[in-house]
Tab-separated table of C-alpha atoms in Angstrom:
chain	number	residue	atom	x	y	z
A	1	ARG	CA	8.115	4.093	-3.968
A	2	MET	CA	5.167	1.789	-4.197
A	3	SER	CA	3.551	1.455	-7.598
A	4	PHE	CA	0.028	2.867	-7.781
A	5	PRO	CA	-2.695	1.889	-10.261
A	6	CYS	CA	-2.524	4.428	-13.041
A	7	GLU	CA	-6.083	5.619	-12.371
A	8	GLN	CA	-4.882	6.755	-8.924
A	9	GLN	CA	-1.972	8.791	-10.271
A	10	LEU	CA	-2.086	12.470	-11.068
A	11	VAL	CA	-0.191	14.289	-13.791
A	12	ARG	CA	0.273	17.901	-14.707
A	13	SER	CA	-1.271	18.533	-18.102
A	14	SER	CA	1.707	20.683	-19.017
A	15	CYS	CA	3.914	17.564	-19.142
A	16	PRO	CA	5.146	16.682	-22.653
A	17	PHE	CA	3.290	13.393	-23.135
A	18	ALA	CA	5.685	11.245	-25.163
A	19	GLY	CA	3.822	9.341	-27.826
A	20	VAL	CA	0.469	10.982	-27.123
A	21	MET	CA	1.028	13.713	-29.697
A	22	GLU	CA	1.445	11.052	-32.329
A	23	GLU	CA	-1.836	9.361	-31.401
A	24	CYS	CA	-4.123	12.391	-31.145
A	25	ALA	CA	-4.991	15.279	-33.393
A	26	LEU	CA	-3.015	18.375	-32.397
A	27	LEU	CA	-6.112	20.575	-32.406
A	28	LYS	CA	-7.964	18.256	-30.071
A	29	LEU	CA	-5.013	18.213	-27.713
A	30	GLN	CA	-4.785	21.978	-27.671
A	31	GLN	CA	-8.474	22.483	-26.991
A	32	GLY	CA	-8.681	19.771	-24.358
A	33	LEU	CA	-5.433	20.299	-22.495
A	34	GLU	CA	-5.616	24.089	-22.442
A	35	GLU	CA	-8.607	23.746	-20.114
A	36	LEU	CA	-6.528	21.603	-17.738
A	37	ALA	CA	-3.171	23.358	-18.038
A	38	GLY	CA	-1.174	24.082	-14.907
A	39	LYS	CA	-3.241	21.926	-12.540
A	40	TRP	CA	-3.096	18.375	-11.266
A	41	HIS	CA	-5.644	15.992	-12.782
A	42	ALA	CA	-6.367	12.299	-12.461
A	43	VAL	CA	-4.852	10.139	-15.175
A	44	ALA	CA	-8.267	8.550	-15.720
A	45	ASP	CA	-9.779	11.970	-16.541
A	46	ILE	CA	-7.036	12.910	-18.996
A	47	ALA	CA	-7.187	9.477	-20.620
A	48	LYS	CA	-10.923	9.878	-21.097
A	49	LEU	CA	-10.474	13.330	-22.613
A	50	LEU	CA	-7.867	12.056	-25.075
A	51	GLU	CA	-9.680	8.768	-25.681
A	52	LEU	CA	-6.603	6.806	-24.692
A	53	PRO	CA	-6.276	3.870	-22.283
A	54	PRO	CA	-5.046	4.958	-18.819
A	55	GLU	CA	-2.094	2.579	-19.207
A	56	THR	CA	-0.653	5.068	-21.720
A	57	PHE	CA	0.459	7.200	-18.770
A	58	GLU	CA	1.307	4.469	-16.262
A	59	GLN	CA	5.078	4.823	-16.386
A	60	HIS	CA	5.184	8.522	-17.241
A	61	ASP	CA	7.896	10.453	-15.406
A	62	GLY	CA	5.461	13.278	-14.669
A	63	ALA	CA	2.955	11.053	-12.881
A	64	GLU	CA	2.567	11.048	-9.111
A	65	CYS	CA	0.329	9.519	-6.477
A	66	ALA	CA	-2.727	11.586	-5.599
A	67	HIS	CA	-1.392	12.485	-2.148
A	68	TRP	CA	1.588	14.277	-3.727
A	69	ALA	CA	-0.779	16.927	-5.036
A	70	LEU	CA	-3.313	16.888	-2.205
A	71	GLN	CA	-0.954	16.643	0.801
A	72	HIS	CA	2.304	17.676	-0.802
A	73	ASP	CA	4.107	18.868	2.349
A	74	CYS	CA	3.311	15.687	4.263
A	75	VAL	CA	4.407	13.387	1.446
A	76	LYS	CA	7.608	15.345	0.901
A	77	TRP	CA	8.401	15.205	4.622
A	78	LEU	CA	7.966	11.428	4.699
A	79	ARG	CA	10.025	10.899	1.550
A	80	ASP	CA	12.790	13.162	2.810
A	81	LEU	CA	12.786	11.185	6.052
A	82	CYS	CA	13.080	7.638	4.783
A	83	ASP	CA	12.611	7.203	1.024
A	84	VAL	CA	15.643	5.431	-0.408
A	85	LYS	CA	15.168	7.294	-3.704
A	86	VAL	CA	15.556	10.603	-1.857
A	87	GLN	CA	17.969	9.608	0.895
A	88	PRO	CA	20.785	7.160	-0.017
A	89	ALA	CA	20.633	4.023	2.135
A	90	ALA	CA	23.954	4.796	3.794
A	91	SER	CA	22.830	8.239	4.993
A	92	ARG	CA	19.250	7.517	6.068
A	93	GLU	CA	18.400	8.066	9.729
A	94	TYR	CA	15.031	6.316	9.443
A	95	VAL	CA	13.796	3.400	7.385
A	96	ASP	CA	10.407	2.470	5.949
A	97	THR	CA	10.660	-1.211	6.827
A	98	PHE	CA	8.195	-2.525	4.233
A	99	SER	CA	9.544	-0.836	1.108
A	100	SER	CA	13.150	-1.438	2.161
A	101	ILE	CA	12.617	-5.183	2.510
A	102	HIS	CA	10.127	-5.575	-0.346
A	103	PRO	CA	11.220	-2.930	-2.891
A	104	LEU	CA	9.667	-4.779	-5.843
A	105	ALA	CA	6.235	-5.270	-4.250
A	106	GLU	CA	3.450	-3.936	-6.476
A	107	GLU	CA	0.178	-2.355	-5.331
A	108	ARG	CA	0.559	-3.238	-1.652
A	109	PHE	CA	-1.853	-0.728	-0.152
A	110	THR	CA	-3.169	-0.386	3.386
A	111	ALA	CA	-6.372	1.651	2.961
A	112	TRP	CA	-9.262	1.672	0.489
A	113	SER	CA	-12.493	3.609	0.109
A	114	GLN	CA	-15.288	1.496	1.579
A	115	GLU	CA	-17.880	3.850	0.116
A	116	TRP	CA	-16.824	2.826	-3.399
A	117	ASN	CA	-15.855	-0.772	-2.551
A	118	LEU	CA	-12.387	-0.090	-3.948
A	119	ARG	CA	-10.790	-2.818	-1.874
A	120	TYR	CA	-12.166	-5.451	-4.231
A	121	THR	CA	-10.315	-4.047	-7.241
A	122	ASN	CA	-7.330	-3.077	-5.047
A	123	VAL	CA	-7.387	0.626	-5.818
A	124	GLY	CA	-6.012	2.121	-2.631
A	125	ASN	CA	-3.182	3.942	-0.887
A	126	ARG	CA	-0.321	2.917	1.362
A	127	ILE	CA	-0.611	5.291	4.289
A	128	ASP	CA	0.287	2.990	7.220
A	129	TYR	CA	3.941	2.355	8.019
A	130	VAL	CA	6.420	0.844	10.444
A	131	ILE	CA	9.342	3.262	10.509
A	132	CYS	CA	12.402	2.703	12.663
A	133	ASP	CA	15.836	4.227	12.999
A	134	ALA	CA	18.475	2.913	10.627
A	135	ALA	CA	20.651	1.366	13.330
A	136	THR	CA	17.755	-0.668	14.731
A	137	PHE	CA	16.732	-1.688	11.230
A	138	GLU	CA	20.166	-3.102	10.464
A	139	ALA	CA	20.564	-4.811	13.825
A	140	ALA	CA	17.119	-6.049	14.703
A	141	VAL	CA	14.613	-6.124	11.815
A	142	VAL	CA	14.218	-9.497	10.105
A	143	ALA	CA	14.159	-9.244	6.312
A	144	THR	CA	11.558	-11.933	5.696
A	145	PRO	CA	11.345	-13.051	2.048
A	146	SER	CA	8.720	-11.518	-0.232
A	147	SER	CA	7.448	-15.031	-0.894
A	148	LEU	CA	5.832	-14.860	2.562
A	149	LEU	CA	3.692	-11.846	1.642
A	150	PRO	CA	-0.011	-12.778	1.777
A	151	GLY	CA	-1.557	-13.648	-1.562
A	152	ALA	CA	1.492	-15.344	-3.029
A	153	VAL	CA	0.785	-18.709	-4.631
A	154	ARG	CA	3.517	-21.334	-4.595
A	155	GLU	CA	4.052	-23.861	-7.335
A	156	GLY	CA	2.155	-27.045	-6.617
A	157	ASP	CA	-0.681	-25.349	-4.714
A	158	GLY	CA	-3.148	-26.291	-7.446
A	159	ALA	CA	-3.005	-22.939	-9.250
A	160	ASP	CA	-0.582	-20.902	-11.301
A	161	ALA	CA	2.317	-19.656	-9.215
A	162	VAL	CA	2.156	-15.978	-8.231
A	163	LYS	CA	5.154	-14.199	-6.715
A	164	GLY	CA	4.597	-12.242	-3.520
A	165	THR	CA	5.765	-9.060	-5.267
A	166	ASP	CA	3.228	-9.457	-8.106
A	167	ARG	CA	0.144	-7.210	-8.193
A	168	ARG	CA	-1.962	-10.359	-8.530
A	169	ALA	CA	-0.726	-11.489	-5.120
A	170	ALA	CA	-1.761	-8.138	-3.656
A	171	LEU	CA	-5.261	-8.552	-5.110
A	172	ASN	CA	-5.446	-12.114	-3.740
A	173	ALA	CA	-4.486	-10.871	-0.290
A	174	VAL	CA	-6.859	-7.929	-0.124
A	175	THR	CA	-9.879	-9.978	-1.252
A	176	CYS	CA	-8.953	-13.307	0.381
A	177	SER	CA	-8.645	-14.662	-3.177
A	178	GLY	CA	-12.115	-13.407	-4.027
A	179	ARG	CA	-13.888	-14.725	-0.929
A	180	TRP	CA	-14.282	-11.364	0.807
A	181	HIS	CA	-16.891	-9.263	-0.954
A	182	GLY	CA	-17.973	-5.633	-0.836
A	183	ALA	CA	-20.941	-4.048	0.834
A	184	LEU	CA	-24.272	-3.952	-0.949
A	185	ALA	CA	-25.670	-0.735	-2.413
A	186	ASP	CA	-27.396	0.115	0.886
A	187	GLY	CA	-24.169	-0.310	2.826
A	188	GLU	CA	-25.070	-3.684	4.345
A	189	GLY	CA	-23.305	-6.961	3.797
A	190	LEU	CA	-19.964	-6.692	5.590
A	191	GLY	CA	-21.538	-7.906	8.830
A	192	LEU	CA	-22.251	-11.283	7.249
A	193	GLN	CA	-18.490	-11.854	7.020
A	194	ARG	CA	-17.529	-10.387	10.373
A	195	ASP	CA	-17.968	-13.531	12.478
A	196	ASP	CA	-17.087	-16.108	9.829
A	197	MET	CA	-13.800	-17.148	11.407
A	198	ALA	CA	-13.402	-20.092	9.035
A	199	LEU	CA	-12.949	-17.367	6.425
A	200	ASN	CA	-11.384	-14.627	8.515
A	201	SER	CA	-8.690	-16.811	10.087
A	202	THR	CA	-6.806	-16.404	6.808
A	203	GLN	CA	-5.656	-13.034	8.149
A	204	PHE	CA	-3.156	-14.793	10.418
A	205	PRO	CA	0.151	-15.570	8.647
A	206	ASP	CA	1.784	-18.990	8.894
A	207	GLU	CA	4.829	-17.372	10.482
A	208	PRO	CA	5.849	-13.884	11.660
A	209	LEU	CA	6.837	-11.557	8.849
A	210	THR	CA	7.789	-8.020	7.995
A	211	GLY	CA	4.911	-7.004	5.788
A	212	MET	CA	1.148	-6.546	6.058
A	213	LEU	CA	-1.734	-8.324	7.804
A	214	TYR	CA	-4.868	-8.462	5.691
A	215	THR	CA	-7.666	-8.142	8.213
A	216	PRO	CA	-11.278	-8.620	7.015
A	217	PRO	CA	-13.050	-5.646	5.416
A	218	SER	CA	-15.649	-5.605	8.198
A	219	TYR	CA	-12.913	-4.671	10.687
A	220	SER	CA	-11.752	-1.435	9.061
A	221	ASP	CA	-10.966	0.292	5.780
A	222	HIS	CA	-7.291	0.038	6.864
A	223	ILE	CA	-5.116	-3.001	7.444
A	224	PRO	CA	-2.187	-3.167	9.895
A	225	VAL	CA	1.429	-3.322	8.878
A	226	CYS	CA	3.824	-5.502	10.827
A	227	CYS	CA	7.525	-5.880	11.420
A	228	ARG	CA	9.456	-8.908	12.661
A	229	PHE	CA	12.302	-8.215	15.074
A	230	VAL	CA	15.015	-10.552	16.308
A	231	ARG	CA	14.347	-11.952	19.777
A	232	ALA	CA	17.571	-10.425	21.054
A	233	VAL	CA	15.761	-7.081	21.203
A	234	LEU	CA	13.866	-8.343	24.267
A	235	ALA	CA	17.125	-9.176	25.987
A	236	LYS	CA	18.181	-5.523	25.942
A	237	PRO	CA	15.253	-3.545	27.375
A	238	LEU	CA	15.456	0.203	27.218
A	239	ALA	CA	16.065	1.979	30.498
A	240	ASP	CA	13.084	3.835	31.911
A	241	GLY	CA	13.159	7.274	33.484
A	242	ALA	CA	14.035	5.841	36.927
A	243	GLY	CA	17.176	4.192	35.637
A	244	GLY	CA	15.760	0.666	35.789
A	245	ALA	CA	14.649	-1.577	32.977
A	246	ARG	CA	11.094	-2.403	32.024
A	247	VAL	CA	9.454	-4.534	29.348
A	248	ALA	CA	5.685	-4.677	28.972
A	249	SER	CA	4.150	-7.917	30.197
A	250	ALA	CA	2.464	-10.370	27.866
A	251	ALA	CA	-0.925	-9.345	29.286
A	252	GLU	CA	-0.214	-5.685	28.569
A	253	THR	CA	0.876	-6.304	25.011
A	254	ARG	CA	-2.232	-8.410	24.311
A	255	THR	CA	-4.407	-5.353	24.889
A	256	CYS	CA	-2.871	-3.980	21.677
A	257	GLN	CA	-3.762	-7.182	19.793
A	258	PRO	CA	-7.510	-7.798	20.312
A	259	TRP	CA	-7.692	-10.137	17.331
A	260	LEU	CA	-5.612	-12.743	19.190
A	261	SER	CA	-8.639	-13.600	21.341
A	262	GLN	CA	-10.356	-14.958	18.219
A	263	GLN	CA	-7.775	-17.667	17.559
């Protein structure tokens, strides 16, 4: 599963917090945690109560993403469908293309709260996917290297190298290395960036990839995910209901890609 910032995780207060007992007075723990017992609470809230840094809980086995508590049935359904930690790779019928090809990628989210400008600290959720059947994944999906993920910095680019799987690369990508900025207190400000194509053209990757496209914040609070397929897929069009074969024309597919008109 993708790694979430610890402030976004939830834990049950009934979990035996390893190490926490040694750092806090037992009485304070009892009084504070009894009020929270049996419910899901944000790590940030529990850390504040115990006067501990949120990182104390970051790798705790009892921690989960917020959606696990808030939309449990939906998350369980998706994990049962295609999560490699739930379904062994050999038995999966469907594949989450991003996490299968980039299993070590940290904090690669696809949606952030615009109200709180959370994109600019990369506190978000990954709720957009390309999912395909396992047979198609093995035969047709291109496993592009994680070094192509936006935000990665190669050696010799005039800055410290950053791997595409590193959380720093994710922050670079989501903020255009600090050049995209949040809305002002009154909600204005994103429009100033909307038509700056010298800035926004950075959303287009140098080459097709299986990963994410980091569109400007003025476009949406979501970004699109993408998947690269081998060209041979086009040579074997699926049969339509009439028994013939049909592939959408270039003009038809462009209607699904309005950003191409800006290049």
